[in-house]
Amino acid sequence: MAEVCLQRIAIIGIAARMPRSEGREGLWGLLSEGIDAIRPRDVGRPFGPDRGGFVDDVDAFDPEFFGMTPREAAQADPQQRLALELAWEGLEDAGIVPAPGAGAPRAGVFLGVMASDYADLVAMAGTEGVTRHTLTGVGRSIVANRISYSLGLSGPSLTVDSGQSSSLVAVHLACESLRRGESEIALAGGVHLNVSPLSSKVVDSAGALSPDGTSYVFDERANGYVRGEGGGLVVLKPLARAVEDGDHVYAVIGGSAVGTGSGEGGLTVPSADTQARTITEALANAGTDPSRVQYVELHGTGTRVGDPVEAQALGAVFGASRGTAGPLAVGSVKTNIGHLEGAAGIAGLIKAALCVDRRELVPSLHFSRPNPLIPLGELGLRVVTENEPWPATGGGPVTAGVTSLGIGGSCCHVVLTAAPAAEPVGEAVAGGAPAVVPVVVSAKSPEALAGQAERLRSLLLSRPELGVADVAFSGVVSRAQFERRAAVVASDRDGLVAALQKLVDGRTAVGSVVG
């Protein structure tokens, strides 16, 4: 294979809002515990599939935080509002404080969005409800533009619609922008919400949905996909710059490729040749031999036609190259949260990046016996059905692939590798004992301050490796500082967790201040 070895791109921030999971840690908990997030639609949800993956409180939003009036926010597609929250959370996770101005890095926004459910609702309400905010409220281009405007980002800003592959194609375009020097950092991902009766009817009429509301990916029971919703976003930076800046790198995008082509059966029939060619190009761009890949996150919809075609493509690229490496491990996040359609690709990418970061594979659900049209042994594939350590790498790097496909034939594949080893940083000490440090929490209201304290407390409980000095440093240097603040003084993790709990309860720990 000819090696191209494009400039590698680091994933330095992750934000996710998925069914039954809030944030990156919440999503990892759902995946590692093998939770099926599919459920019946709540009574409070007037529209959407009868059964699917639902995000709670899609109507909840703090417009003032993003400089919007309540009236403007009420007219904005909830996908815009979700995208704004994800952008802020992703930048926070990357330790980047939005600071518009001449010295700010040129930041691009690339967002996959294929749904226009909110525009359907506006049309159903009639022209009487149209206001001066409707134009910017329903336009899909504004989903990306709103992020750039609200956060003062000056790089390219575009919404991508290539069907269900939209969000992974957006990541591909973001990487290209970084490699060209057009952007210095990039936010890439996608959002998708099912809030219109029309969209659910259209998808159901196409015969693509599972009648029992379960995703049986690669299984003999495969009978269609389950609709899901939510969104995800990654913050990207050239790897060399990320290492220089001391960023935490979840995974590295070595290369990617986009291709288009449908099968002989028509526009919506997937093509094994197109998928295989796209995967091969992505591997060539990454300078990675197929035998060096240990895991692929499938598009994996659980349809009778799509699954065998995807398996055939993977077998054509990886099967003959496995040698003594054993079969290629595969899985699909859609078995947990459903098919997020325009945001499906970013869900798969985030899952794969978290697995690479933790060197662990998580189960793909609802698999017992393979589809008879998918001879796993002959294709050199195996479905991951339980938690397991990352497969042996044969002396090479930890490597994964992610595939996403659009209904019209648009195909994208991304190659991920593990981050380079970082130099260990010890806990700050003073006279042989941990230093007493102030941990700053800030927000725009007392209620939001308590919420931020709870998020930090939960993070500490879920991440035992975080040191108090590291948390204190990040709270001052890499977080935006708002007018409502608390300084929680602590010398160890237990003391910090206890002080944060008092802040959540509306009390103040000894030695801490609020103002």
PDB file of C-alpha atoms in Angstrom, residues 232-453:
ATOM      1  CA  GLY A 232     -22.042  14.898  19.516  1.00  0.00           C
ATOM      2  CA  LEU A 233     -19.084  17.113  18.784  1.00  0.00           C
ATOM      3  CA  VAL A 234     -15.307  16.781  18.806  1.00  0.00           C
ATOM      4  CA  VAL A 235     -12.737  19.559  19.071  1.00  0.00           C
ATOM      5  CA  LEU A 236      -9.833  19.018  16.682  1.00  0.00           C
ATOM      6  CA  LYS A 237      -6.309  20.393  16.435  1.00  0.00           C
ATOM      7  CA  PRO A 238      -3.182  19.335  14.500  1.00  0.00           C
ATOM      8  CA  LEU A 239      -1.461  16.663  16.584  1.00  0.00           C
ATOM      9  CA  ALA A 240       1.914  18.413  16.702  1.00  0.00           C
ATOM     10  CA  ARG A 241       0.258  21.546  18.099  1.00  0.00           C
ATOM     11  CA  ALA A 242      -1.791  19.537  20.615  1.00  0.00           C
ATOM     12  CA  VAL A 243       1.344  17.823  21.939  1.00  0.00           C
ATOM     13  CA  GLU A 244       3.140  21.176  22.144  1.00  0.00           C
ATOM     14  CA  ASP A 245       0.204  22.680  24.057  1.00  0.00           C
ATOM     15  CA  GLY A 246       0.016  19.767  26.493  1.00  0.00           C
ATOM     16  CA  ASP A 247      -3.576  18.867  25.521  1.00  0.00           C
ATOM     17  CA  HIS A 248      -5.179  15.589  26.528  1.00  0.00           C
ATOM     18  CA  VAL A 249      -5.586  13.671  23.258  1.00  0.00           C
ATOM     19  CA  TYR A 250      -8.380  11.092  23.242  1.00  0.00           C
ATOM     20  CA  ALA A 251      -7.397   9.670  19.862  1.00  0.00           C
ATOM     21  CA  VAL A 252      -5.667  10.684  16.652  1.00  0.00           C
ATOM     22  CA  ILE A 253      -7.317  10.865  13.223  1.00  0.00           C
ATOM     23  CA  GLY A 254      -4.660   9.455  10.927  1.00  0.00           C
ATOM     24  CA  GLY A 255      -6.668   9.688   7.722  1.00  0.00           C
ATOM     25  CA  SER A 256     -10.146   9.658   6.238  1.00  0.00           C
ATOM     26  CA  ALA A 257     -11.917   9.409   2.895  1.00  0.00           C
ATOM     27  CA  VAL A 258     -15.315  10.072   1.323  1.00  0.00           C
ATOM     28  CA  GLY A 259     -16.845   8.246  -1.623  1.00  0.00           C
ATOM     29  CA  THR A 260     -20.230   7.879  -3.280  1.00  0.00           C
ATOM     30  CA  GLY A 261     -21.944   5.026  -5.063  1.00  0.00           C
ATOM     31  CA  SER A 262     -25.116   2.957  -4.887  1.00  0.00           C
ATOM     32  CA  GLY A 263     -25.749  -0.697  -5.614  1.00  0.00           C
ATOM     33  CA  GLU A 264     -27.396  -2.087  -8.733  1.00  0.00           C
ATOM     34  CA  GLY A 265     -30.761  -2.188  -6.994  1.00  0.00           C
ATOM     35  CA  GLY A 266     -31.226   1.593  -6.977  1.00  0.00           C
ATOM     36  CA  LEU A 267     -30.358   4.886  -5.302  1.00  0.00           C
ATOM     37  CA  THR A 268     -30.873   3.690  -1.725  1.00  0.00           C
ATOM     38  CA  VAL A 269     -29.174   0.292  -2.100  1.00  0.00           C
ATOM     39  CA  PRO A 270     -25.672   0.311  -0.554  1.00  0.00           C
ATOM     40  CA  SER A 271     -22.632  -0.629  -2.607  1.00  0.00           C
ATOM     41  CA  ALA A 272     -19.975  -2.979  -1.235  1.00  0.00           C
ATOM     42  CA  ASP A 273     -17.499  -1.780  -3.868  1.00  0.00           C
ATOM     43  CA  THR A 274     -17.952   1.887  -2.836  1.00  0.00           C
ATOM     44  CA  GLN A 275     -17.558   1.068   0.830  1.00  0.00           C
ATOM     45  CA  ALA A 276     -14.461  -1.062   0.244  1.00  0.00           C
ATOM     46  CA  ARG A 277     -12.873   1.581  -1.985  1.00  0.00           C
ATOM     47  CA  THR A 278     -13.536   4.346   0.568  1.00  0.00           C
ATOM     48  CA  ILE A 279     -12.088   2.303   3.437  1.00  0.00           C
ATOM     49  CA  THR A 280      -9.011   1.496   1.345  1.00  0.00           C
ATOM     50  CA  GLU A 281      -8.479   5.186   0.530  1.00  0.00           C
ATOM     51  CA  ALA A 282      -8.820   6.167   4.186  1.00  0.00           C
ATOM     52  CA  LEU A 283      -6.251   3.534   5.186  1.00  0.00           C
ATOM     53  CA  ALA A 284      -3.880   4.748   2.457  1.00  0.00           C
ATOM     54  CA  ASN A 285      -4.263   8.354   3.623  1.00  0.00           C
ATOM     55  CA  ALA A 286      -3.432   7.231   7.155  1.00  0.00           C
ATOM     56  CA  GLY A 287      -0.482   5.116   5.984  1.00  0.00           C
ATOM     57  CA  THR A 288      -2.068   2.127   7.740  1.00  0.00           C
ATOM     58  CA  ASP A 289      -2.038  -1.435   6.497  1.00  0.00           C
ATOM     59  CA  PRO A 290      -5.416  -3.219   6.891  1.00  0.00           C
ATOM     60  CA  SER A 291      -3.743  -5.919   9.000  1.00  0.00           C
ATOM     61  CA  ARG A 292      -2.871  -3.259  11.609  1.00  0.00           C
ATOM     62  CA  VAL A 293      -6.520  -2.390  12.361  1.00  0.00           C
ATOM     63  CA  GLN A 294      -7.947  -4.136  15.423  1.00  0.00           C
ATOM     64  CA  TYR A 295     -11.530  -2.784  15.524  1.00  0.00           C
ATOM     65  CA  VAL A 296     -14.094  -1.162  13.229  1.00  0.00           C
ATOM     66  CA  GLU A 297     -17.141   0.733  14.465  1.00  0.00           C
ATOM     67  CA  LEU A 298     -19.794  -0.250  11.938  1.00  0.00           C
ATOM     68  CA  HIS A 299     -22.393   1.886  10.267  1.00  0.00           C
ATOM     69  CA  GLY A 300     -24.385  -1.128  11.470  1.00  0.00           C
ATOM     70  CA  THR A 301     -28.056  -0.298  11.031  1.00  0.00           C
ATOM     71  CA  GLY A 302     -29.421  -3.803  11.471  1.00  0.00           C
ATOM     72  CA  THR A 303     -31.192  -3.913   8.103  1.00  0.00           C
ATOM     73  CA  ARG A 304     -31.510  -7.067   6.004  1.00  0.00           C
ATOM     74  CA  VAL A 305     -29.870  -5.461   2.965  1.00  0.00           C
ATOM     75  CA  GLY A 306     -27.348  -3.085   4.556  1.00  0.00           C
ATOM     76  CA  ASP A 307     -25.660  -5.440   7.027  1.00  0.00           C
ATOM     77  CA  PRO A 308     -24.552  -8.116   4.509  1.00  0.00           C
ATOM     78  CA  VAL A 309     -23.251  -5.436   2.124  1.00  0.00           C
ATOM     79  CA  GLU A 310     -21.203  -3.763   4.855  1.00  0.00           C
ATOM     80  CA  ALA A 311     -19.836  -7.118   6.013  1.00  0.00           C
ATOM     81  CA  GLN A 312     -18.851  -7.974   2.437  1.00  0.00           C
ATOM     82  CA  ALA A 313     -16.970  -4.668   2.093  1.00  0.00           C
ATOM     83  CA  LEU A 314     -15.114  -5.191   5.383  1.00  0.00           C
ATOM     84  CA  GLY A 315     -14.205  -8.743   4.403  1.00  0.00           C
ATOM     85  CA  ALA A 316     -12.863  -7.552   1.064  1.00  0.00           C
ATOM     86  CA  VAL A 317     -10.559  -4.996   2.739  1.00  0.00           C
ATOM     87  CA  PHE A 318      -9.559  -6.723   5.963  1.00  0.00           C
ATOM     88  CA  GLY A 319     -10.341 -10.439   5.642  1.00  0.00           C
ATOM     89  CA  ALA A 320      -7.411 -11.646   3.563  1.00  0.00           C
ATOM     90  CA  SER A 321      -4.919  -9.477   5.481  1.00  0.00           C
ATOM     91  CA  ARG A 322      -5.592 -10.802   8.986  1.00  0.00           C
ATOM     92  CA  GLY A 323      -3.058 -13.628   8.946  1.00  0.00           C
ATOM     93  CA  THR A 324      -2.314 -14.657  12.522  1.00  0.00           C
ATOM     94  CA  ALA A 325      -3.911 -11.479  13.929  1.00  0.00           C
ATOM     95  CA  GLY A 326      -7.281 -13.182  14.317  1.00  0.00           C
ATOM     96  CA  PRO A 327     -10.645 -11.864  13.093  1.00  0.00           C
ATOM     97  CA  LEU A 328     -11.366  -8.145  13.035  1.00  0.00           C
ATOM     98  CA  ALA A 329     -13.538  -7.026  15.963  1.00  0.00           C
ATOM     99  CA  VAL A 330     -16.652  -5.027  14.976  1.00  0.00           C
ATOM    100  CA  GLY A 331     -19.621  -3.447  16.752  1.00  0.00           C
ATOM    101  CA  SER A 332     -22.311  -0.791  16.440  1.00  0.00           C
ATOM    102  CA  VAL A 333     -23.371   1.964  18.863  1.00  0.00           C
ATOM    103  CA  LYS A 334     -26.806   1.874  17.209  1.00  0.00           C
ATOM    104  CA  THR A 335     -27.601  -1.221  19.257  1.00  0.00           C
ATOM    105  CA  ASN A 336     -27.396   1.005  22.356  1.00  0.00           C
ATOM    106  CA  ILE A 337     -28.939   4.317  21.309  1.00  0.00           C
ATOM    107  CA  GLY A 338     -30.598   3.764  17.948  1.00  0.00           C
ATOM    108  CA  HIS A 339     -29.760   5.361  14.613  1.00  0.00           C
ATOM    109  CA  LEU A 340     -29.077   9.080  15.096  1.00  0.00           C
ATOM    110  CA  GLU A 341     -29.353   9.572  11.322  1.00  0.00           C
ATOM    111  CA  GLY A 342     -27.576  12.887  10.596  1.00  0.00           C
ATOM    112  CA  ALA A 343     -25.612  12.534  13.861  1.00  0.00           C
ATOM    113  CA  ALA A 344     -24.984   8.786  13.557  1.00  0.00           C
ATOM    114  CA  GLY A 345     -21.400   9.087  12.352  1.00  0.00           C
ATOM    115  CA  ILE A 346     -20.239  11.290  15.216  1.00  0.00           C
ATOM    116  CA  ALA A 347     -21.837   8.895  17.717  1.00  0.00           C
ATOM    117  CA  GLY A 348     -19.759   6.079  16.240  1.00  0.00           C
ATOM    118  CA  LEU A 349     -16.606   8.204  16.174  1.00  0.00           C
ATOM    119  CA  ILE A 350     -16.970   9.260  19.813  1.00  0.00           C
ATOM    120  CA  LYS A 351     -17.570   5.651  20.882  1.00  0.00           C
ATOM    121  CA  ALA A 352     -14.471   4.499  19.001  1.00  0.00           C
ATOM    122  CA  ALA A 353     -12.353   7.372  20.367  1.00  0.00           C
ATOM    123  CA  LEU A 354     -13.369   6.557  23.957  1.00  0.00           C
ATOM    124  CA  CYS A 355     -12.571   2.875  23.395  1.00  0.00           C
ATOM    125  CA  VAL A 356      -9.158   3.781  21.960  1.00  0.00           C
ATOM    126  CA  ASP A 357      -8.476   6.165  24.854  1.00  0.00           C
ATOM    127  CA  ARG A 358      -9.355   3.518  27.445  1.00  0.00           C
ATOM    128  CA  ARG A 359      -7.925   0.541  25.499  1.00  0.00           C
ATOM    129  CA  GLU A 360     -11.198  -1.299  25.970  1.00  0.00           C
ATOM    130  CA  LEU A 361     -13.936  -2.671  23.717  1.00  0.00           C
ATOM    131  CA  VAL A 362     -17.593  -2.523  24.755  1.00  0.00           C
ATOM    132  CA  PRO A 363     -20.409  -4.861  23.738  1.00  0.00           C
ATOM    133  CA  SER A 364     -22.535  -4.565  20.643  1.00  0.00           C
ATOM    134  CA  LEU A 365     -25.992  -5.588  21.866  1.00  0.00           C
ATOM    135  CA  HIS A 366     -28.637  -8.039  20.609  1.00  0.00           C
ATOM    136  CA  PHE A 367     -26.263 -10.375  18.772  1.00  0.00           C
ATOM    137  CA  SER A 368     -26.619 -14.134  19.221  1.00  0.00           C
ATOM    138  CA  ARG A 369     -26.392 -15.842  15.819  1.00  0.00           C
ATOM    139  CA  PRO A 370     -25.065 -14.192  12.645  1.00  0.00           C
ATOM    140  CA  ASN A 371     -27.191 -13.345   9.647  1.00  0.00           C
ATOM    141  CA  PRO A 372     -26.870 -16.357   7.303  1.00  0.00           C
ATOM    142  CA  LEU A 373     -25.771 -13.910   4.583  1.00  0.00           C
ATOM    143  CA  ILE A 374     -22.818 -12.817   6.779  1.00  0.00           C
ATOM    144  CA  PRO A 375     -20.281 -15.687   6.991  1.00  0.00           C
ATOM    145  CA  LEU A 376     -18.180 -14.110   9.734  1.00  0.00           C
ATOM    146  CA  GLY A 377     -15.472 -16.768   9.645  1.00  0.00           C
ATOM    147  CA  GLU A 378     -14.926 -16.472   5.890  1.00  0.00           C
ATOM    148  CA  LEU A 379     -14.898 -12.670   6.085  1.00  0.00           C
ATOM    149  CA  GLY A 380     -12.464 -12.582   9.001  1.00  0.00           C
ATOM    150  CA  LEU A 381     -14.862 -10.717  11.305  1.00  0.00           C
ATOM    151  CA  ARG A 382     -16.236 -11.139  14.834  1.00  0.00           C
ATOM    152  CA  VAL A 383     -18.889  -9.160  16.717  1.00  0.00           C
ATOM    153  CA  VAL A 384     -17.858  -7.873  20.159  1.00  0.00           C
ATOM    154  CA  THR A 385     -20.503  -9.078  22.627  1.00  0.00           C
ATOM    155  CA  GLU A 386     -18.908  -8.272  25.991  1.00  0.00           C
ATOM    156  CA  ASN A 387     -16.405  -5.919  27.584  1.00  0.00           C
ATOM    157  CA  GLU A 388     -12.865  -6.924  26.744  1.00  0.00           C
ATOM    158  CA  PRO A 389      -9.367  -5.435  26.707  1.00  0.00           C
ATOM    159  CA  TRP A 390      -8.198  -3.931  23.445  1.00  0.00           C
ATOM    160  CA  PRO A 391      -7.058  -6.723  21.069  1.00  0.00           C
ATOM    161  CA  ALA A 392      -3.359  -7.439  20.649  1.00  0.00           C
ATOM    162  CA  THR A 393      -1.728  -4.962  18.287  1.00  0.00           C
ATOM    163  CA  GLY A 394       1.174  -7.101  17.126  1.00  0.00           C
ATOM    164  CA  GLY A 395       3.615  -4.414  18.122  1.00  0.00           C
ATOM    165  CA  GLY A 396       1.816  -1.710  16.160  1.00  0.00           C
ATOM    166  CA  PRO A 397      -0.343   1.148  17.422  1.00  0.00           C
ATOM    167  CA  VAL A 398      -3.870   0.810  18.797  1.00  0.00           C
ATOM    168  CA  THR A 399      -5.927   1.386  15.622  1.00  0.00           C
ATOM    169  CA  ALA A 400      -9.635   1.557  14.805  1.00  0.00           C
ATOM    170  CA  GLY A 401     -11.844   2.466  11.870  1.00  0.00           C
ATOM    171  CA  VAL A 402     -15.251   4.152  11.796  1.00  0.00           C
ATOM    172  CA  THR A 403     -17.718   3.865   8.912  1.00  0.00           C
ATOM    173  CA  SER A 404     -20.813   5.962   8.187  1.00  0.00           C
ATOM    174  CA  LEU A 405     -23.146   5.659   5.195  1.00  0.00           C
ATOM    175  CA  GLY A 406     -25.801   7.915   3.683  1.00  0.00           C
ATOM    176  CA  ILE A 407     -29.024   6.688   2.104  1.00  0.00           C
ATOM    177  CA  GLY A 408     -28.033   8.165  -1.273  1.00  0.00           C
ATOM    178  CA  GLY A 409     -24.665   6.397  -1.362  1.00  0.00           C
ATOM    179  CA  SER A 410     -22.391   8.894   0.410  1.00  0.00           C
ATOM    180  CA  CYS A 411     -19.809   6.899   2.368  1.00  0.00           C
ATOM    181  CA  CYS A 412     -17.164   8.060   4.857  1.00  0.00           C
ATOM    182  CA  HIS A 413     -14.471   6.155   6.729  1.00  0.00           C
ATOM    183  CA  VAL A 414     -12.117   7.526   9.401  1.00  0.00           C
ATOM    184  CA  VAL A 415      -8.988   5.834  10.789  1.00  0.00           C
ATOM    185  CA  LEU A 416      -8.149   6.408  14.474  1.00  0.00           C
ATOM    186  CA  THR A 417      -4.995   5.605  16.406  1.00  0.00           C
ATOM    187  CA  ALA A 418      -4.032   5.990  20.045  1.00  0.00           C
ATOM    188  CA  ALA A 419      -2.517   9.226  21.281  1.00  0.00           C
ATOM    189  CA  PRO A 420       1.257   9.405  21.748  1.00  0.00           C
ATOM    190  CA  ALA A 421       2.415   8.758  25.285  1.00  0.00           C
ATOM    191  CA  ALA A 422       2.422  11.893  27.436  1.00  0.00           C
ATOM    192  CA  GLU A 423       4.918  12.790  30.104  1.00  0.00           C
ATOM    193  CA  PRO A 424       3.431  12.080  33.570  1.00  0.00           C
ATOM    194  CA  VAL A 425       2.617  15.097  35.697  1.00  0.00           C
ATOM    195  CA  GLY A 426       2.645  14.610  39.470  1.00  0.00           C
ATOM    196  CA  GLU A 427       0.382  16.158  42.108  1.00  0.00           C
ATOM    197  CA  ALA A 428       1.564  19.520  43.420  1.00  0.00           C
ATOM    198  CA  VAL A 429       3.205  19.178  46.808  1.00  0.00           C
ATOM    199  CA  ALA A 430       4.285  21.557  49.538  1.00  0.00           C
ATOM    200  CA  GLY A 431       6.638  20.300  52.264  1.00  0.00           C
ATOM    201  CA  GLY A 432       5.940  16.684  51.303  1.00  0.00           C
ATOM    202  CA  ALA A 433       2.139  17.054  51.619  1.00  0.00           C
ATOM    203  CA  PRO A 434      -0.526  17.918  48.985  1.00  0.00           C
ATOM    204  CA  ALA A 435      -0.883  21.671  48.538  1.00  0.00           C
ATOM    205  CA  VAL A 436      -4.022  23.431  49.745  1.00  0.00           C
ATOM    206  CA  VAL A 437      -5.522  25.021  46.649  1.00  0.00           C
ATOM    207  CA  PRO A 438      -8.670  26.980  45.735  1.00  0.00           C
ATOM    208  CA  VAL A 439     -10.875  25.324  43.129  1.00  0.00           C
ATOM    209  CA  VAL A 440     -12.898  27.993  41.319  1.00  0.00           C
ATOM    210  CA  VAL A 441     -16.424  27.337  40.053  1.00  0.00           C
ATOM    211  CA  SER A 442     -18.302  30.038  38.157  1.00  0.00           C
ATOM    212  CA  ALA A 443     -21.652  30.541  36.424  1.00  0.00           C
ATOM    213  CA  LYS A 444     -24.148  33.234  35.489  1.00  0.00           C
ATOM    214  CA  SER A 445     -26.660  32.577  38.295  1.00  0.00           C
ATOM    215  CA  PRO A 446     -26.783  30.934  41.747  1.00  0.00           C
ATOM    216  CA  GLU A 447     -28.777  28.029  40.297  1.00  0.00           C
ATOM    217  CA  ALA A 448     -26.252  27.490  37.517  1.00  0.00           C
ATOM    218  CA  LEU A 449     -23.408  27.694  40.049  1.00  0.00           C
ATOM    219  CA  ALA A 450     -24.908  24.815  42.010  1.00  0.00           C
ATOM    220  CA  GLY A 451     -25.298  22.902  38.760  1.00  0.00           C
ATOM    221  CA  GLN A 452     -21.642  23.450  37.863  1.00  0.00           C
ATOM    222  CA  ALA A 453     -20.591  22.290  41.329  1.00  0.00           C
TER     223      ALA A 453
END
